[in-house]
Coordinates of C-alpha atoms in Angstrom, one line a residue:
X1091 CA 66.2 -105.1 23.2
X1092 CA 66.2 -102.7 20.4
X1093 CA 67.6 -99.4 21.1
X1094 CA 65.5 -96.4 20.3
X1095 CA 67.3 -93.9 18.3
X1096 CA 66.0 -90.4 18.9
X1097 CA 66.5 -87.3 16.8
X1098 CA 70.3 -86.1 16.3
X1099 CA 71.8 -83.7 18.5
X1100 CA 72.1 -80.1 17.7
X1101 CA 75.8 -80.2 16.8
X1102 CA 75.3 -83.3 14.3
X1103 CA 72.1 -81.6 13.0
X1104 CA 73.9 -78.3 12.5
X1105 CA 76.6 -79.9 10.4
X1106 CA 74.2 -82.0 8.3
X1107 CA 72.1 -78.9 7.7
X1108 CA 75.4 -77.0 6.7
X1109 CA 76.1 -79.6 4.3
X1110 CA 72.7 -80.0 2.5
X1111 CA 72.2 -76.1 2.4
X1112 CA 75.6 -75.8 0.6
X1113 CA 74.4 -78.4 -1.9
X1114 CA 71.2 -76.5 -2.4
X1115 CA 73.2 -73.3 -3.1
X1116 CA 75.3 -75.1 -5.8
X1117 CA 72.1 -76.5 -7.5
X1118 CA 70.5 -73.1 -7.4
X1119 CA 73.6 -71.4 -8.9
X1120 CA 73.5 -73.6 -11.6
X1121 CA 70.2 -72.4 -12.7
X1122 CA 69.1 -69.2 -14.2
X1123 CA 67.8 -66.4 -12.0
X1124 CA 64.2 -67.1 -10.6
X1125 CA 62.5 -64.8 -13.1
X1126 CA 64.1 -66.5 -16.0
X1127 CA 63.6 -70.2 -15.1
X1128 CA 61.3 -72.5 -17.2
X1129 CA 58.7 -74.6 -15.5
X1130 CA 61.3 -77.5 -15.3
X1131 CA 64.0 -75.3 -13.8
X1132 CA 61.5 -74.0 -11.2
X1133 CA 60.6 -77.5 -10.3
X1134 CA 64.2 -78.4 -9.9
X1135 CA 64.8 -75.3 -7.6
X1136 CA 61.8 -76.1 -5.5
X1137 CA 63.1 -79.5 -4.9
X1138 CA 66.5 -78.4 -3.8
X1139 CA 64.9 -75.7 -1.6
X1140 CA 62.6 -78.4 -0.2
X1141 CA 65.4 -80.7 0.8
X1142 CA 67.2 -78.0 2.8
X1143 CA 64.0 -76.6 4.3
X1144 CA 62.7 -80.2 5.5
X1145 CA 66.0 -80.5 7.3
X1146 CA 65.9 -77.0 8.6
X1147 CA 62.4 -77.5 10.0
X1148 CA 63.3 -80.7 11.8
X1149 CA 66.3 -79.0 13.2
X1150 CA 64.3 -76.1 14.6
X1151 CA 61.3 -78.1 15.8
X1152 CA 63.7 -80.4 17.9
X1153 CA 66.2 -77.7 19.1
X1154 CA 64.5 -74.3 18.9
X1155 CA 65.1 -73.4 22.6
X1156 CA 68.8 -74.8 22.5
X1157 CA 69.4 -72.7 19.2
X1158 CA 67.9 -69.6 20.7
X1159 CA 70.0 -70.1 23.9
X1160 CA 73.1 -70.3 22.1
X1161 CA 72.5 -67.2 20.0
X1162 CA 71.4 -65.2 22.9
X1163 CA 74.0 -66.4 25.4
X1164 CA 71.3 -68.1 27.3
X1165 CA 68.6 -65.6 27.0
X1166 CA 70.8 -62.7 28.2
X1167 CA 71.1 -60.8 24.9
X1168 CA 67.9 -59.2 23.4
X1169 CA 67.9 -59.5 19.7
X1170 CA 65.2 -58.2 17.4
X1171 CA 63.8 -60.5 14.6
X1172 CA 66.4 -59.3 11.9
X1173 CA 69.2 -59.4 14.3
X1174 CA 68.3 -62.9 15.4
X1175 CA 68.2 -64.2 11.9
X1176 CA 71.3 -62.6 11.1
X1177 CA 73.1 -64.2 14.2
X1178 CA 71.6 -67.6 13.3
X1179 CA 73.1 -67.5 9.9
X1180 CA 76.7 -66.9 11.4
X1181 CA 76.3 -69.5 14.3
X1182 CA 74.4 -72.2 12.2
X1183 CA 75.4 -72.0 8.5
X1184 CA 72.4 -72.8 6.4
X1185 CA 69.8 -72.2 9.1
X1186 CA 69.1 -68.7 7.9
X1187 CA 70.0 -66.4 4.8
X1188 CA 73.2 -64.6 5.2
X1189 CA 73.3 -60.9 5.1
X1190 CA 74.8 -61.0 1.6
X1191 CA 72.2 -63.4 0.2
X1192 CA 69.4 -61.0 1.6
X1193 CA 71.3 -57.9 0.1
X1194 CA 70.9 -59.6 -3.3
X1195 CA 67.3 -60.3 -2.7
X1196 CA 66.5 -56.9 -1.5
X1197 CA 67.8 -55.4 -4.8
X1198 CA 65.1 -57.5 -6.8
X1199 CA 61.6 -57.2 -7.4
X1200 CA 59.2 -59.5 -5.6
X1201 CA 59.0 -61.6 -8.8
X1202 CA 62.7 -62.0 -9.0
X1203 CA 63.6 -63.1 -5.6
X1204 CA 64.6 -66.7 -4.5
X1205 CA 62.2 -66.5 -1.5
X1206 CA 64.9 -66.8 1.2
X1207 CA 62.6 -65.1 3.7
X1208 CA 60.7 -68.5 3.9
X1209 CA 63.9 -69.8 5.5
X1210 CA 63.8 -67.1 8.1
X1211 CA 60.1 -67.8 8.6
X1212 CA 61.0 -71.6 9.5
X1213 CA 63.4 -70.4 12.0
X1214 CA 61.1 -67.8 13.6
X1215 CA 58.3 -70.2 13.8
X1216 CA 60.3 -72.6 15.9
X1217 CA 61.7 -69.9 18.1
X1218 CA 58.2 -68.4 18.8
X1219 CA 56.6 -71.7 19.3
X1220 CA 59.1 -72.3 22.1
X1221 CA 57.5 -70.9 25.2
X1222 CA 60.8 -69.6 26.8
X1223 CA 62.5 -68.3 23.8
X1224 CA 59.3 -67.0 22.1
X1225 CA 58.6 -64.9 25.1
X1226 CA 62.1 -63.5 25.3
X1227 CA 61.9 -62.5 21.6
X1228 CA 58.6 -60.9 22.1
X1229 CA 60.2 -58.9 25.0
X1230 CA 63.2 -58.1 22.7
X1231 CA 60.9 -56.5 20.2
X1232 CA 59.1 -54.4 23.0
X1233 CA 62.4 -52.7 23.9
X1234 CA 63.0 -49.1 22.8
X1235 CA 64.7 -48.9 19.5
X1236 CA 68.3 -47.3 19.5
X1237 CA 67.0 -44.5 17.2
X1238 CA 64.3 -43.7 19.7
X1239 CA 66.7 -43.5 22.6
X1240 CA 68.8 -41.3 20.4
X1241 CA 66.2 -38.8 19.7
X1242 CA 64.6 -39.0 23.2
X1243 CA 66.7 -35.9 24.8
X1244 CA 65.9 -33.6 22.0
X1245 CA 62.2 -34.8 22.0
X1246 CA 62.1 -34.2 25.6
X1247 CA 63.3 -30.7 25.2
X1248 CA 61.0 -29.6 22.0
X1249 CA 58.3 -31.8 22.3
X1250 CA 58.3 -32.3 18.5
X1251 CA 59.5 -34.9 16.1
X1252 CA 59.2 -34.7 12.4
X1253 CA 60.2 -37.7 10.2
X1254 CA 59.4 -38.8 6.7
X1255 CA 56.3 -40.4 7.5
X1256 CA 55.1 -39.2 10.9
X1257 CA 54.8 -35.9 12.7
X1258 CA 54.7 -36.3 16.5
X1259 CA 53.8 -33.3 18.9
X1260 CA 53.4 -33.4 22.7
X1261 CA 50.6 -30.8 23.7
X1262 CA 48.7 -30.7 27.0
X1263 CA 50.2 -34.1 27.9
X1264 CA 49.1 -35.8 24.6
X1265 CA 51.4 -37.4 22.0
X1266 CA 49.6 -36.1 18.9
X1267 CA 50.9 -38.7 16.3
X1268 CA 50.0 -37.8 12.8
X1269 CA 50.7 -40.0 10.0
X1270 CA 51.7 -37.7 7.1
X1271 CA 52.6 -39.7 3.9
X1272 CA 50.4 -37.3 2.0
X1273 CA 51.3 -38.5 -1.4
X1274 CA 50.4 -42.1 -0.9
X1275 CA 47.5 -41.9 1.5
X1276 CA 49.6 -43.2 4.3
X1277 CA 50.3 -46.4 2.6
X1278 CA 52.6 -48.3 4.9
X1279 CA 56.2 -49.5 3.9
X1280 CA 59.3 -50.1 6.0
X1281 CA 60.1 -46.3 6.4
X1282 CA 56.5 -45.8 7.8
X1283 CA 57.1 -48.8 10.3
X1284 CA 60.3 -47.4 11.3
X1285 CA 58.9 -43.8 11.9
X1286 CA 55.8 -45.1 13.6
X1287 CA 57.8 -47.2 16.2
X1288 CA 60.1 -44.4 17.0
X1289 CA 57.1 -42.2 17.7
X1290 CA 55.4 -44.7 19.7
X1291 CA 58.6 -45.3 21.7
X1292 CA 59.2 -41.6 22.3
X1293 CA 55.4 -41.3 23.4
X1294 CA 55.8 -44.1 25.8
X1295 CA 59.4 -42.8 27.2
X1296 CA 58.2 -39.3 27.9
X1297 CA 56.9 -39.1 31.4
X1298 CA 55.1 -35.7 30.4
X1299 CA 52.8 -37.7 28.0
X1300 CA 49.7 -39.3 29.5
X1301 CA 47.7 -40.2 26.3
X1302 CA 48.4 -40.9 22.6
X1303 CA 46.2 -39.9 19.6
X1304 CA 46.9 -41.3 16.0
X1305 CA 45.2 -39.5 13.1
X1306 CA 46.0 -39.2 9.5
X1307 CA 47.1 -35.8 8.2
X1308 CA 45.5 -33.9 5.1
X1309 CA 46.6 -35.4 1.8
X1310 CA 48.1 -33.9 -1.3
X1311 CA 46.9 -37.0 -3.5
X1312 CA 44.9 -35.8 -6.3
X1313 CA 41.7 -37.8 -5.2
X1314 CA 41.8 -36.7 -1.7
X1315 CA 43.6 -33.4 -1.6
X1316 CA 43.2 -31.5 1.5
X1317 CA 41.2 -34.4 3.3
X1318 CA 42.5 -36.4 6.1
X1319 CA 43.0 -39.8 5.4
X1320 CA 43.9 -42.6 8.2
X1321 CA 45.7 -45.3 6.2
X1322 CA 45.5 -47.1 2.9
X1323 CA 47.2 -50.2 4.2
X1324 CA 50.4 -51.9 2.8
X1325 CA 52.1 -50.1 0.0
X1326 CA 51.6 -52.6 -2.9
X1327 CA 54.0 -50.7 -5.1
X1328 CA 56.7 -51.3 -2.6
X1329 CA 55.7 -54.9 -2.2
X1330 CA 55.9 -55.4 -5.9
X1331 CA 59.2 -53.8 -6.1
X1332 CA 60.5 -56.1 -3.5
X1333 CA 60.8 -53.4 -0.7
X1334 CA 58.6 -55.2 2.0
X1335 CA 60.7 -57.6 3.9
X1336 CA 59.6 -60.2 6.6
X1337 CA 61.7 -58.9 9.4
X1338 CA 61.7 -55.2 8.5
X1339 CA 58.0 -54.8 7.9
X1340 CA 55.7 -57.8 8.3
X1341 CA 56.8 -59.0 11.6
X1342 CA 58.4 -55.9 13.0
X1343 CA 55.2 -54.0 12.5
X1344 CA 53.2 -56.6 14.5
X1345 CA 55.6 -57.6 17.2
X1346 CA 57.2 -53.9 17.3
X1347 CA 55.0 -50.9 17.6
X1348 CA 51.6 -52.4 17.5
X1349 CA 52.7 -54.7 20.4
X1350 CA 54.2 -51.6 22.0
X1351 CA 50.8 -49.6 21.9
X1352 CA 48.9 -52.7 23.3
X1353 CA 51.3 -53.7 26.1
X1354 CA 53.8 -50.8 26.5
X1355 CA 57.6 -51.2 26.6
X1356 CA 59.6 -54.0 27.9
X1357 CA 61.8 -53.0 31.0
X1358 CA 64.5 -55.6 32.1
X1359 CA 66.3 -53.4 34.6
X1360 CA 67.2 -55.6 37.7
X1361 CA 64.8 -55.3 40.6
X1362 CA 62.0 -53.7 38.5
X1363 CA 58.9 -54.4 40.2
X1364 CA 56.5 -51.8 38.6
X1365 CA 54.6 -52.6 35.6
X1366 CA 56.1 -51.5 32.2
X1367 CA 55.3 -48.0 30.7
X1368 CA 52.1 -47.9 28.9
X1369 CA 49.6 -45.3 28.0
X1370 CA 45.8 -45.3 26.5
X1371 CA 45.8 -44.7 22.8
X1372 CA 42.8 -43.0 20.8
X1373 CA 42.4 -43.3 17.1
X1374 CA 40.5 -41.0 14.8
X1375 CA 39.6 -42.3 11.4
X1376 CA 38.9 -39.8 8.5
X1377 CA 38.0 -41.0 5.0
X1378 CA 39.2 -44.8 5.5
X1379 CA 41.2 -47.1 7.3
X1380 CA 42.3 -50.1 5.0
X1381 CA 44.4 -53.0 5.7
X1382 CA 47.0 -52.1 8.3
X1383 CA 45.2 -49.1 9.1
X1384 CA 42.1 -51.2 10.2
X1385 CA 44.5 -53.7 12.1
X1386 CA 46.1 -50.7 14.0
X1387 CA 42.4 -49.8 15.3
X1388 CA 42.3 -53.1 17.0
X1389 CA 44.8 -52.3 19.6
X1390 CA 43.6 -48.9 20.4
X1391 CA 41.4 -48.1 23.4
X1392 CA 38.9 -45.6 21.8
X1393 CA 38.1 -45.3 18.2
X1394 CA 36.4 -42.4 16.5
X1395 CA 35.3 -42.6 12.9
X1396 CA 33.8 -39.9 10.6
X1397 CA 30.3 -40.7 9.4
X1398 CA 31.5 -40.8 5.8
X1399 CA 34.4 -43.1 6.2
X1400 CA 34.7 -46.9 6.0
X1401 CA 36.9 -49.9 7.1
X1402 CA 38.1 -52.8 5.2
X1403 CA 40.8 -55.7 5.3
X1404 CA 41.4 -56.6 1.7
X1405 CA 43.4 -59.6 2.3
X1406 CA 41.4 -61.9 -0.1
X1407 CA 42.3 -59.3 -3.0
X1408 CA 46.1 -59.0 -1.9
X1409 CA 46.5 -62.7 -1.2
X1410 CA 48.4 -62.3 2.2
X1411 CA 47.5 -62.4 5.8
X1412 CA 46.2 -59.2 7.4
X1413 CA 48.8 -59.2 10.3
X1414 CA 47.2 -60.2 13.7
X1415 CA 43.7 -59.2 12.8
X1416 CA 42.9 -63.0 12.5
X1417 CA 43.6 -63.3 16.2
X1418 CA 41.9 -60.0 17.3
X1419 CA 38.9 -59.3 14.9
X1420 CA 36.9 -62.2 15.9
X1421 CA 37.3 -61.4 19.6
X1422 CA 36.0 -57.9 19.1
X1423 CA 33.4 -58.4 16.3
X1424 CA 32.5 -62.2 16.4
X1425 CA 33.7 -65.0 14.2
X1426 CA 31.1 -64.6 11.3
X1427 CA 31.7 -61.0 10.8
X1428 CA 35.5 -61.6 11.1
X1429 CA 35.2 -64.3 8.1
X1430 CA 33.2 -61.8 6.1
X1431 CA 35.7 -59.0 6.5
X1432 CA 39.0 -61.1 6.2
X1433 CA 37.9 -63.8 3.8
X1434 CA 35.2 -62.0 1.8
X1435 CA 36.6 -58.5 1.7
X1436 CA 33.5 -57.1 3.3
X1437 CA 33.8 -53.3 3.7
X1438 CA 32.2 -52.0 6.8
X1439 CA 30.9 -48.3 6.6
X1440 CA 30.7 -45.9 9.5
X1441 CA 26.9 -46.0 9.4
X1442 CA 26.5 -49.7 9.1
X1443 CA 25.1 -51.5 12.4
X1444 CA 28.2 -53.6 12.4
X1445 CA 30.4 -50.7 12.9
X1446 CA 29.3 -50.4 16.4
X1447 CA 31.3 -53.6 17.1
X1448 CA 34.7 -52.0 15.7
X1449 CA 34.5 -48.3 16.7
X1450 CA 33.4 -46.3 19.8
X1451 CA 31.8 -43.2 18.2
X1452 CA 30.6 -42.2 14.7
X1453 CA 31.0 -38.6 14.2
X1454 CA 30.1 -35.9 11.7
X1455 CA 33.1 -34.9 9.7
X1456 CA 32.8 -31.4 10.6
X1457 CA 33.0 -32.3 14.4
X1458 CA 35.6 -34.5 14.4
X1459 CA 38.2 -32.2 16.0
X1460 CA 36.0 -31.4 18.9
X1461 CA 35.0 -35.1 19.4
X1462 CA 38.7 -36.0 19.4
X1463 CA 39.5 -33.6 22.4
X1464 CA 36.4 -34.7 24.2
X1465 CA 37.7 -38.3 23.9
X1466 CA 41.3 -37.6 24.8
X1467 CA 39.9 -36.0 28.2
X1468 CA 38.0 -39.2 28.8
X1469 CA 41.2 -41.3 28.6
X1470 CA 43.5 -39.2 30.8
X1471 CA 43.2 -40.8 34.3
X1472 CA 45.6 -43.0 36.3
X1473 CA 42.9 -45.8 36.4
X1474 CA 42.7 -46.0 32.8
X1475 CA 46.2 -47.4 32.5
X1476 CA 45.7 -49.9 35.3
X1477 CA 42.4 -51.2 33.8
X1478 CA 43.6 -51.2 30.2
X1479 CA 46.5 -53.4 31.4
X1480 CA 44.1 -55.8 33.0
X1481 CA 41.9 -55.8 30.1
X1482 CA 44.8 -56.8 27.7
X1483 CA 45.9 -59.6 30.2
X1484 CA 42.2 -61.1 30.0
X1485 CA 41.6 -60.5 26.2
X1486 CA 45.0 -61.3 24.8
X1487 CA 47.4 -63.2 27.0
X1488 CA 51.2 -62.8 25.8
X1489 CA 51.2 -66.5 24.8
X1490 CA 48.2 -66.4 22.7
X1491 CA 50.2 -63.6 20.5
X1492 CA 53.2 -65.7 20.6
X1493 CA 51.8 -68.8 19.3
X1494 CA 49.8 -66.9 16.7
X1495 CA 53.0 -65.1 15.6
X1496 CA 54.7 -68.5 15.4
X1497 CA 52.3 -69.5 12.6
X1498 CA 52.0 -66.0 11.1
X1499 CA 56.0 -65.8 10.6
X1500 CA 56.0 -68.8 8.0
X1501 CA 52.5 -68.4 6.6
X1502 CA 53.2 -64.6 5.7
X1503 CA 56.6 -65.5 4.3
X1504 CA 55.1 -68.1 2.0
X1505 CA 52.3 -65.8 0.9
X1506 CA 54.4 -63.0 -0.1
X1507 CA 56.4 -65.2 -2.3
X1508 CA 53.6 -67.0 -3.9
X1509 CA 53.1 -66.6 -7.4
X1510 CA 49.5 -65.5 -7.2
X1511 CA 50.4 -62.7 -4.7
X1512 CA 53.1 -61.6 -7.0
X1513 CA 50.7 -61.5 -9.9
X1514 CA 48.3 -59.6 -7.8
X1515 CA 50.2 -56.9 -6.3
X1516 CA 52.0 -56.3 -9.7
X1517 CA 48.5 -55.5 -11.2
X1518 CA 47.7 -53.3 -8.1
X1519 CA 51.1 -51.6 -8.1
X1520 CA 50.6 -50.8 -12.0
X1521 CA 47.4 -48.7 -11.3
X1522 CA 47.6 -44.9 -11.3
X1523 CA 45.5 -42.3 -9.4

C-alpha cells in the first residue's frame, strides 16, 4: 500500500518558507528599485515574489489556526491587525514583512513600493478565513484603543475632545462627532481613521452618552467655503504618496471604528454576561457622502440627507474595493442598484426615488439642524439598543463579515498596488481645486 503524504507540518513549512523568502530578498536586492525596473526586471521581480507567495499561501491555508494560536498564546493575547502581522514576521520569518521592510515602503510613493502589503494580505486572509482565529481577531479589533483609554478620564470630566480630524462633544446625552478636516472636505487618511476610532471609543465608553451623531463641519475649501460637507472619501493624494496602508487604514477602518459603530465594543472580562456596550447612531449628510462617507452610512441607524446632497461610491474610477459596501449595499438597496453604484459609479441624488432605499429622511438644507434634533430624540430609548443589536444579528452575522474580510484583505492589497490604480490615483491626486 502506498502511503498518503499530507502537507508538511508547520515547523517544516516555516523553515522552508524562511529559506525561500530569503532567496527572494536576494533576488530583489540585485534589481533596481521598483520604480526604475525595466519590463524584464519587473517580470523577474514578479517571479521571485510569486515563488515565495505561493509557499506562503499554502502554509497559511494549511496552518492558519496553528499560526494564530502560537502568535496569540492560544488565543489569550488580543492583537490588532498591524500587531499581528509584526508578531508573525518575528515568529515565522518570511511570513510577513518586517517592521524595517515596511518602514522602507512607507517612505516611498505608491508607485515606488515593492508591494509587501500583499504578503500581509495573504496572512490575514488565512487568519480571517479560520473561524476561531478570525472571530478572535475581529474581537481584538473591537477593543478600545490605548489612545482612547488614555483620553477617557479627561473626556469624562470635560465632555470635549478636539483632534486634528474630529471634534467630539457630549451634550444632553448625545456624542456629537463632527468631522472637521475642513481643508480637504473630510477626505480620509490614517489620521482621520485614528481620530474617528478614538472618538467612537469614547462615545461608547462614556455611560453619560446614549446616542451618537456624525456630521461634517463647515469647510474652508474654496469650492465649498462655509458649507458643511460629510465626506469626500479616501484621500487620493495620500494614497498616491504612499500614506494609505493595508493595516493602518484599509482594514483598520472596516474592522475598527465602523465595526464598533455596528456592534459596539468587545468586552472580554471574566464572567461578563451582559451584551457589549453599543449605542444608536445618527448620520446627517450635507452636500455629499462619497466613497468611505457613503460606506459609513451603511452602519448607521438613521440617516438624514439634505435635499441638495448626493451619494456615490466611485470604486470603478479609483480602481479599489469600496470597503465592506459590497457586503452591505446589496442587502439594503438590492443587488441591481448595488452593481450600478459600485461597478458603474452611479451617483444617487437625495431627490432620486432610489435614495429612499439608502436614507431615512430627505430634508431641506435650511431645516437640517432642527431635523437632526428631532431624529436624535427618536433614537434615545432603551429598547432602541436592544432592537438594533438583534437587527444586526439577523442582517449581518459576525461570520458573514469575517468571511468577507478574509477576501477583502488580499483583494484590496492587490488593488492598491496594481498599475492601473497607481496611474489613476496619480492623476486624481494631481488635480487642484
